[in-house]
Every structure is written in structure tokens, then in C-alpha cells.
Amino acid sequence: MASRLQFAVVLAGSIVIGMSAASAHHPGIGGIGGAGGILTIGAGTLDEGQFAFSTFVDYLRLKQLSEPALLANVGNDVHGLQTVESYAAALAYGITNDLTVSVRLPWVRRTGILEAVQEDPADPATVRDRGNTSGFGDVTVLGQYRFVNNQISGTQAAVLFGVKAPTGTTGLIDRFGETFEAEFQPGSGSWEGLFGAALSQRLNPALSFHANVLAIATGTGTQNTNLGNRFLYNAALSCRVFGETASEPHTHGSRTFNYPQILRRPWRPARCR
């Protein structure tokens, strides 16, 4: 009897290096936030019973604030920050051919946290190296329901919905025994609702256009901090370089793999124009 459970593994690595001359004392809570790579969510969904696994690496390097700049802002909640890093693993599962649910598990690290302090007005201010923070971040669960799937025109559309749960660490302490501010904690301590839509359009057998919008409604989190609501939008073109193209005969929604047929199918270049 053929197995009714399909399993697909997709290993995706995304490394983003950013340089910013702006003040680096509010980098976003629970991850890189608005900075980092642009990852477009397409409207395509997994087949029923199919799994997909991916990993993501985001690396943001900031221009560290100078010592004179920090000393000039003693008491103004200004901090220096060198890097923000996020390492995440995601698992997706096809509940039906048109409904996919994914879970993203992040590990967040921030380095080079500096702060100017003046404990006694009679003493000169000094710059403290408070060290680094790292820990488990907030888990995101995202659902994707495809309500348009026209295989003739190559048009797909889906609604996005989900939640980010306050599972991350929020109580890390620096080397001086003080609790790090909310923006340096791996977790946010807040619940967030995610709502959006995605569109995919096949332009030719090898080239496709994808776009999505995503609204994030944010609640109040750790240390009574609120990040504010956000609206994200992405777009991308994708080109299939090798393998089966949309013009070749194939089926979707099958619950079995015929491995000999897959291995015998020749891979050949696809043209994007």
C-alpha cells in the first residue's frame, strides 16, 4: 500500500547584512523587526498531508554610536548596538490542498550594547559595555487559505491570518545586575495578530510574480512597551532555472509519490523570457 503521507524538505538560507547610520538605540523587540531581508509570501499552498521545513538567518550590523554621542545623551535612554541576529526554523503542514499552517521558531541575539551612565553628578559620565543578549524569541503561527487557484491562467490568491505568541525571554540581566530594556530582550511579551493577502501570477512557463501584504496588530508587552501596529508589503519575481515547468503535464493534490517516475524525469533548463 502506498503511503498517504507526503514529506518535502526545503532548506532555505537567507543572510542579510545591513548598514545603518541612524541611531541604533531602538532596534525592535523580539527580532530584527522592520529591517532585514524582504521575504515575499506567495499564494501557493502545500498539498494535503505534505510537510515543508525551512531555516532563516538574518544578520543586521549597525553603525555603533560613538562614545561622545553616548556621553552627550546621558539619561536620554540612548544606547549603542552593534548587531542584531535572528536564527529561525519554520515548519509548514498542508491541512488541505488549499490550507497551509506554518510555525516559525526564532533564536535572537544582540551584541555590543553600550550605555552612558553618571551615578554621581559630581563624577564624570562613563560608557558601560553592558554585553550581549540572546535567547528564544516569540513563536509565530501563520495560516494561509487559497481561495483562487486557476491553473489555466496561472492565477492564485490566498488570505493570510495568524498570531505571534509571547513565548520569548523577557527578563535577561546585564553584567551589572540590571534588567535589559525591552528592546534588547529576545521576546516582546506581547500578543500580535496577523492579517493579510497573497497573490501569485504565472507570467510564462518559467517566470512568476508574487506579492503579499500583511497587517500586524500589536498589544502591550514587557515593561509596558508597545511596538505599534505595522503594515508590511512585498513583491518578487521568481524564475525556475531547472526542472519541471508549468507547461509540462503534472498533477497536484496526489497523496502518493511514484519515486521511480520522479527519478526518471529529466531535468532541463527553463527560459525566463
PDB file of N, CA, C and O in Angstrom, residues 9-58:
ATOM      1  N   VAL A   9      11.123  18.424   2.082  1.00  0.00           N
ATOM      2  CA  VAL A   9      12.024  19.238   2.887  1.00  0.00           C
ATOM      3  C   VAL A   9      12.629  20.313   2.006  1.00  0.00           C
ATOM      4  O   VAL A   9      13.201  20.026   0.963  1.00  0.00           O
ATOM      5  N   VAL A  10      12.474  21.544   2.428  1.00  0.00           N
ATOM      6  CA  VAL A  10      13.047  22.674   1.715  1.00  0.00           C
ATOM      7  C   VAL A  10      13.962  23.397   2.675  1.00  0.00           C
ATOM      8  O   VAL A  10      13.512  23.863   3.718  1.00  0.00           O
ATOM      9  N   LEU A  11      15.235  23.473   2.363  1.00  0.00           N
ATOM     10  CA  LEU A  11      16.193  24.160   3.218  1.00  0.00           C
ATOM     11  C   LEU A  11      16.516  25.494   2.590  1.00  0.00           C
ATOM     12  O   LEU A  11      17.125  25.562   1.528  1.00  0.00           O
ATOM     13  N   ALA A  12      16.089  26.564   3.233  1.00  0.00           N
ATOM     14  CA  ALA A  12      16.274  27.902   2.677  1.00  0.00           C
ATOM     15  C   ALA A  12      17.141  28.701   3.611  1.00  0.00           C
ATOM     16  O   ALA A  12      16.882  28.771   4.805  1.00  0.00           O
ATOM     17  N   GLY A  13      18.170  29.316   3.090  1.00  0.00           N
ATOM     18  CA  GLY A  13      19.036  30.166   3.897  1.00  0.00           C
ATOM     19  C   GLY A  13      18.988  31.577   3.391  1.00  0.00           C
ATOM     20  O   GLY A  13      19.178  31.834   2.207  1.00  0.00           O
ATOM     21  N   SER A  14      18.740  32.506   4.279  1.00  0.00           N
ATOM     22  CA  SER A  14      18.672  33.909   3.908  1.00  0.00           C
ATOM     23  C   SER A  14      19.604  34.692   4.814  1.00  0.00           C
ATOM     24  O   SER A  14      19.413  34.738   6.015  1.00  0.00           O
ATOM     25  N   ILE A  15      20.644  35.275   4.265  1.00  0.00           N
ATOM     26  CA  ILE A  15      21.598  36.042   5.043  1.00  0.00           C
ATOM     27  C   ILE A  15      21.558  37.479   4.554  1.00  0.00           C
ATOM     28  O   ILE A  15      21.778  37.753   3.382  1.00  0.00           O
ATOM     29  N   VAL A  16      21.257  38.387   5.455  1.00  0.00           N
ATOM     30  CA  VAL A  16      21.112  39.786   5.097  1.00  0.00           C
ATOM     31  C   VAL A  16      22.062  40.607   5.952  1.00  0.00           C
ATOM     32  O   VAL A  16      22.053  40.491   7.167  1.00  0.00           O
ATOM     33  N   ILE A  17      22.876  41.407   5.327  1.00  0.00           N
ATOM     34  CA  ILE A  17      23.796  42.281   6.038  1.00  0.00           C
ATOM     35  C   ILE A  17      23.403  43.713   5.752  1.00  0.00           C
ATOM     36  O   ILE A  17      23.381  44.146   4.605  1.00  0.00           O
ATOM     37  N   GLY A  18      23.061  44.452   6.784  1.00  0.00           N
ATOM     38  CA  GLY A  18      22.609  45.828   6.615  1.00  0.00           C
ATOM     39  C   GLY A  18      23.520  46.796   7.317  1.00  0.00           C
ATOM     40  O   GLY A  18      24.057  46.507   8.367  1.00  0.00           O
ATOM     41  N   MET A  19      23.694  47.963   6.773  1.00  0.00           N
ATOM     42  CA  MET A  19      24.475  49.027   7.392  1.00  0.00           C
ATOM     43  C   MET A  19      23.564  50.225   7.575  1.00  0.00           C
ATOM     44  O   MET A  19      22.866  50.643   6.665  1.00  0.00           O
ATOM     45  N   SER A  20      23.565  50.773   8.766  1.00  0.00           N
ATOM     46  CA  SER A  20      22.698  51.902   9.060  1.00  0.00           C
ATOM     47  C   SER A  20      23.469  52.970   9.799  1.00  0.00           C
ATOM     48  O   SER A  20      24.165  52.700  10.763  1.00  0.00           O
ATOM     49  N   ALA A  21      23.329  54.212   9.345  1.00  0.00           N
ATOM     50  CA  ALA A  21      23.980  55.326  10.014  1.00  0.00           C
ATOM     51  C   ALA A  21      23.061  55.970  11.030  1.00  0.00           C
ATOM     52  O   ALA A  21      23.434  56.913  11.706  1.00  0.00           O
ATOM     53  N   ALA A  22      21.833  55.453  11.146  1.00  0.00           N
ATOM     54  CA  ALA A  22      20.872  56.038  12.066  1.00  0.00           C
ATOM     55  C   ALA A  22      21.177  55.617  13.489  1.00  0.00           C
ATOM     56  O   ALA A  22      21.949  54.703  13.746  1.00  0.00           O
ATOM     57  N   SER A  23      20.559  56.309  14.433  1.00  0.00           N
ATOM     58  CA  SER A  23      20.719  55.966  15.835  1.00  0.00           C
ATOM     59  C   SER A  23      20.268  54.540  16.062  1.00  0.00           C
ATOM     60  O   SER A  23      19.207  54.121  15.618  1.00  0.00           O
ATOM     61  N   ALA A  24      21.083  53.762  16.789  1.00  0.00           N
ATOM     62  CA  ALA A  24      20.843  52.324  16.926  1.00  0.00           C
ATOM     63  C   ALA A  24      20.337  51.953  18.307  1.00  0.00           C
ATOM     64  O   ALA A  24      20.587  50.871  18.787  1.00  0.00           O
ATOM     65  N   HIS A  25      19.619  52.854  18.978  1.00  0.00           N
ATOM     66  CA  HIS A  25      19.239  52.554  20.351  1.00  0.00           C
ATOM     67  C   HIS A  25      17.840  51.987  20.483  1.00  0.00           C
ATOM     68  O   HIS A  25      17.406  51.667  21.583  1.00  0.00           O
ATOM     69  N   HIS A  26      17.083  51.837  19.393  1.00  0.00           N
ATOM     70  CA  HIS A  26      15.782  51.176  19.436  1.00  0.00           C
ATOM     71  C   HIS A  26      15.673  50.242  18.246  1.00  0.00           C
ATOM     72  O   HIS A  26      15.085  50.571  17.224  1.00  0.00           O
ATOM     73  N   PRO A  27      16.229  49.022  18.353  1.00  0.00           N
ATOM     74  CA  PRO A  27      16.329  48.132  17.202  1.00  0.00           C
ATOM     75  C   PRO A  27      15.108  47.305  16.925  1.00  0.00           C
ATOM     76  O   PRO A  27      15.088  46.550  15.964  1.00  0.00           O
ATOM     77  N   GLY A  28      14.062  47.384  17.715  1.00  0.00           N
ATOM     78  CA  GLY A  28      12.913  46.495  17.528  1.00  0.00           C
ATOM     79  C   GLY A  28      12.970  45.344  18.499  1.00  0.00           C
ATOM     80  O   GLY A  28      14.025  44.865  18.872  1.00  0.00           O
ATOM     81  N   ILE A  29      11.834  44.882  18.948  1.00  0.00           N
ATOM     82  CA  ILE A  29      11.758  43.888  20.002  1.00  0.00           C
ATOM     83  C   ILE A  29      11.482  42.514  19.419  1.00  0.00           C
ATOM     84  O   ILE A  29      10.670  42.358  18.523  1.00  0.00           O
ATOM     85  N   GLY A  30      12.167  41.510  19.956  1.00  0.00           N
ATOM     86  CA  GLY A  30      11.881  40.135  19.592  1.00  0.00           C
ATOM     87  C   GLY A  30      12.534  39.678  18.310  1.00  0.00           C
ATOM     88  O   GLY A  30      12.447  38.521  17.939  1.00  0.00           O
ATOM     89  N   GLY A  31      13.208  40.544  17.599  1.00  0.00           N
ATOM     90  CA  GLY A  31      13.867  40.174  16.350  1.00  0.00           C
ATOM     91  C   GLY A  31      14.346  41.409  15.644  1.00  0.00           C
ATOM     92  O   GLY A  31      14.459  42.482  16.213  1.00  0.00           O
ATOM     93  N   ILE A  32      14.629  41.281  14.381  1.00  0.00           N
ATOM     94  CA  ILE A  32      15.135  42.403  13.610  1.00  0.00           C
ATOM     95  C   ILE A  32      14.031  43.399  13.290  1.00  0.00           C
ATOM     96  O   ILE A  32      14.277  44.566  13.063  1.00  0.00           O
ATOM     97  N   GLY A  33      12.800  42.971  13.322  1.00  0.00           N
ATOM     98  CA  GLY A  33      11.692  43.900  13.106  1.00  0.00           C
ATOM     99  C   GLY A  33      11.592  44.327  11.671  1.00  0.00           C
ATOM    100  O   GLY A  33      11.520  43.512  10.763  1.00  0.00           O
ATOM    101  N   GLY A  34      11.602  45.646  11.413  1.00  0.00           N
ATOM    102  CA  GLY A  34      11.401  46.138  10.062  1.00  0.00           C
ATOM    103  C   GLY A  34      12.618  46.000   9.184  1.00  0.00           C
ATOM    104  O   GLY A  34      12.520  46.130   7.965  1.00  0.00           O
ATOM    105  N   ALA A  35      13.778  45.748   9.755  1.00  0.00           N
ATOM    106  CA  ALA A  35      14.985  45.633   8.948  1.00  0.00           C
ATOM    107  C   ALA A  35      15.183  44.189   8.510  1.00  0.00           C
ATOM    108  O   ALA A  35      14.487  43.287   8.920  1.00  0.00           O
ATOM    109  N   GLY A  36      16.167  43.984   7.649  1.00  0.00           N
ATOM    110  CA  GLY A  36      16.476  42.629   7.224  1.00  0.00           C
ATOM    111  C   GLY A  36      15.943  42.329   5.839  1.00  0.00           C
ATOM    112  O   GLY A  36      15.601  43.218   5.066  1.00  0.00           O
ATOM    113  N   GLY A  37      15.879  41.056   5.531  1.00  0.00           N
ATOM    114  CA  GLY A  37      15.532  40.644   4.181  1.00  0.00           C
ATOM    115  C   GLY A  37      14.055  40.786   3.885  1.00  0.00           C
ATOM    116  O   GLY A  37      13.210  40.749   4.768  1.00  0.00           O
ATOM    117  N   ILE A  38      13.738  40.961   2.627  1.00  0.00           N
ATOM    118  CA  ILE A  38      12.356  41.002   2.167  1.00  0.00           C
ATOM    119  C   ILE A  38      11.987  39.598   1.708  1.00  0.00           C
ATOM    120  O   ILE A  38      12.498  39.108   0.715  1.00  0.00           O
ATOM    121  N   LEU A  39      11.104  38.947   2.448  1.00  0.00           N
ATOM    122  CA  LEU A  39      10.676  37.594   2.130  1.00  0.00           C
ATOM    123  C   LEU A  39       9.215  37.632   1.719  1.00  0.00           C
ATOM    124  O   LEU A  39       8.333  37.842   2.541  1.00  0.00           O
ATOM    125  N   THR A  40       8.964  37.447   0.434  1.00  0.00           N
ATOM    126  CA  THR A  40       7.608  37.522  -0.092  1.00  0.00           C
ATOM    127  C   THR A  40       6.869  36.206   0.118  1.00  0.00           C
ATOM    128  O   THR A  40       7.418  35.131  -0.127  1.00  0.00           O
ATOM    129  N   ILE A  41       5.630  36.297   0.566  1.00  0.00           N
ATOM    130  CA  ILE A  41       4.784  35.124   0.755  1.00  0.00           C
ATOM    131  C   ILE A  41       3.936  34.941  -0.499  1.00  0.00           C
ATOM    132  O   ILE A  41       3.127  35.800  -0.836  1.00  0.00           O
ATOM    133  N   GLY A  42       4.137  33.842  -1.198  1.00  0.00           N
ATOM    134  CA  GLY A  42       3.336  33.558  -2.373  1.00  0.00           C
ATOM    135  C   GLY A  42       1.993  32.974  -1.987  1.00  0.00           C
ATOM    136  O   GLY A  42       1.751  32.603  -0.836  1.00  0.00           O
ATOM    137  N   ALA A  43       1.078  32.869  -2.954  1.00  0.00           N
ATOM    138  CA  ALA A  43      -0.264  32.362  -2.684  1.00  0.00           C
ATOM    139  C   ALA A  43      -0.353  30.848  -2.753  1.00  0.00           C
ATOM    140  O   ALA A  43      -1.369  30.274  -2.380  1.00  0.00           O
ATOM    141  N   GLY A  44       0.684  30.186  -3.230  1.00  0.00           N
ATOM    142  CA  GLY A  44       0.660  28.735  -3.334  1.00  0.00           C
ATOM    143  C   GLY A  44       0.634  28.069  -1.968  1.00  0.00           C
ATOM    144  O   GLY A  44       1.193  28.587  -0.998  1.00  0.00           O
ATOM    145  N   THR A  45      -0.018  26.925  -1.872  1.00  0.00           N
ATOM    146  CA  THR A  45      -0.109  26.172  -0.626  1.00  0.00           C
ATOM    147  C   THR A  45       0.425  24.759  -0.834  1.00  0.00           C
ATOM    148  O   THR A  45       0.557  24.290  -1.963  1.00  0.00           O
ATOM    149  N   LEU A  46       0.715  24.087   0.275  1.00  0.00           N
ATOM    150  CA  LEU A  46       1.159  22.705   0.213  1.00  0.00           C
ATOM    151  C   LEU A  46      -0.020  21.794  -0.080  1.00  0.00           C
ATOM    152  O   LEU A  46      -1.167  22.114   0.230  1.00  0.00           O
ATOM    153  N   ASP A  47       0.274  20.639  -0.668  1.00  0.00           N
ATOM    154  CA  ASP A  47      -0.762  19.630  -0.848  1.00  0.00           C
ATOM    155  C   ASP A  47      -1.157  19.045   0.504  1.00  0.00           C
ATOM    156  O   ASP A  47      -0.399  19.108   1.471  1.00  0.00           O
ATOM    157  N   GLU A  48      -2.326  18.473   0.565  1.00  0.00           N
ATOM    158  CA  GLU A  48      -2.801  17.871   1.807  1.00  0.00           C
ATOM    159  C   GLU A  48      -1.833  16.798   2.307  1.00  0.00           C
ATOM    160  O   GLU A  48      -1.407  15.918   1.554  1.00  0.00           O
ATOM    161  N   GLY A  49      -1.449  16.897   3.577  1.00  0.00           N
ATOM    162  CA  GLY A  49      -0.548  15.927   4.177  1.00  0.00           C
ATOM    163  C   GLY A  49       0.917  16.161   3.907  1.00  0.00           C
ATOM    164  O   GLY A  49       1.764  15.379   4.349  1.00  0.00           O
ATOM    165  N   GLN A  50       1.262  17.230   3.220  1.00  0.00           N
ATOM    166  CA  GLN A  50       2.650  17.492   2.871  1.00  0.00           C
ATOM    167  C   GLN A  50       3.294  18.414   3.900  1.00  0.00           C
ATOM    168  O   GLN A  50       2.681  19.338   4.410  1.00  0.00           O
ATOM    169  N   PHE A  51       4.565  18.146   4.225  1.00  0.00           N
ATOM    170  CA  PHE A  51       5.347  18.962   5.134  1.00  0.00           C
ATOM    171  C   PHE A  51       6.385  19.761   4.354  1.00  0.00           C
ATOM    172  O   PHE A  51       6.829  19.354   3.282  1.00  0.00           O
ATOM    173  N   ALA A  52       6.806  20.889   4.933  1.00  0.00           N
ATOM    174  CA  ALA A  52       7.944  21.635   4.401  1.00  0.00           C
ATOM    175  C   ALA A  52       8.712  22.221   5.574  1.00  0.00           C
ATOM    176  O   ALA A  52       8.121  22.663   6.571  1.00  0.00           O
ATOM    177  N   PHE A  53      10.026  22.215   5.483  1.00  0.00           N
ATOM    178  CA  PHE A  53      10.888  22.717   6.551  1.00  0.00           C
ATOM    179  C   PHE A  53      11.856  23.738   5.962  1.00  0.00           C
ATOM    180  O   PHE A  53      12.394  23.548   4.875  1.00  0.00           O
ATOM    181  N   SER A  54      12.069  24.842   6.668  1.00  0.00           N
ATOM    182  CA  SER A  54      12.989  25.865   6.173  1.00  0.00           C
ATOM    183  C   SER A  54      13.727  26.501   7.338  1.00  0.00           C
ATOM    184  O   SER A  54      13.278  26.447   8.493  1.00  0.00           O
ATOM    185  N   THR A  55      14.880  27.081   7.060  1.00  0.00           N
ATOM    186  CA  THR A  55      15.646  27.810   8.057  1.00  0.00           C
ATOM    187  C   THR A  55      15.968  29.192   7.511  1.00  0.00           C
ATOM    188  O   THR A  55      16.110  29.388   6.297  1.00  0.00           O
ATOM    189  N   PHE A  56      16.078  30.158   8.411  1.00  0.00           N
ATOM    190  CA  PHE A  56      16.344  31.531   8.026  1.00  0.00           C
ATOM    191  C   PHE A  56      17.427  32.118   8.933  1.00  0.00           C
ATOM    192  O   PHE A  56      17.421  31.872  10.147  1.00  0.00           O
ATOM    193  N   VAL A  57      18.328  32.883   8.349  1.00  0.00           N
ATOM    194  CA  VAL A  57      19.343  33.597   9.113  1.00  0.00           C
ATOM    195  C   VAL A  57      19.298  35.061   8.697  1.00  0.00           C
ATOM    196  O   VAL A  57      19.473  35.379   7.521  1.00  0.00           O
ATOM    197  N   ASP A  58      19.019  35.954   9.657  1.00  0.00           N
ATOM    198  CA  ASP A  58      19.032  37.397   9.413  1.00  0.00           C
ATOM    199  C   ASP A  58      20.151  38.019  10.232  1.00  0.00           C
ATOM    200  O   ASP A  58      20.259  37.757  11.446  1.00  0.00           O
TER     201      ASP A  58
END
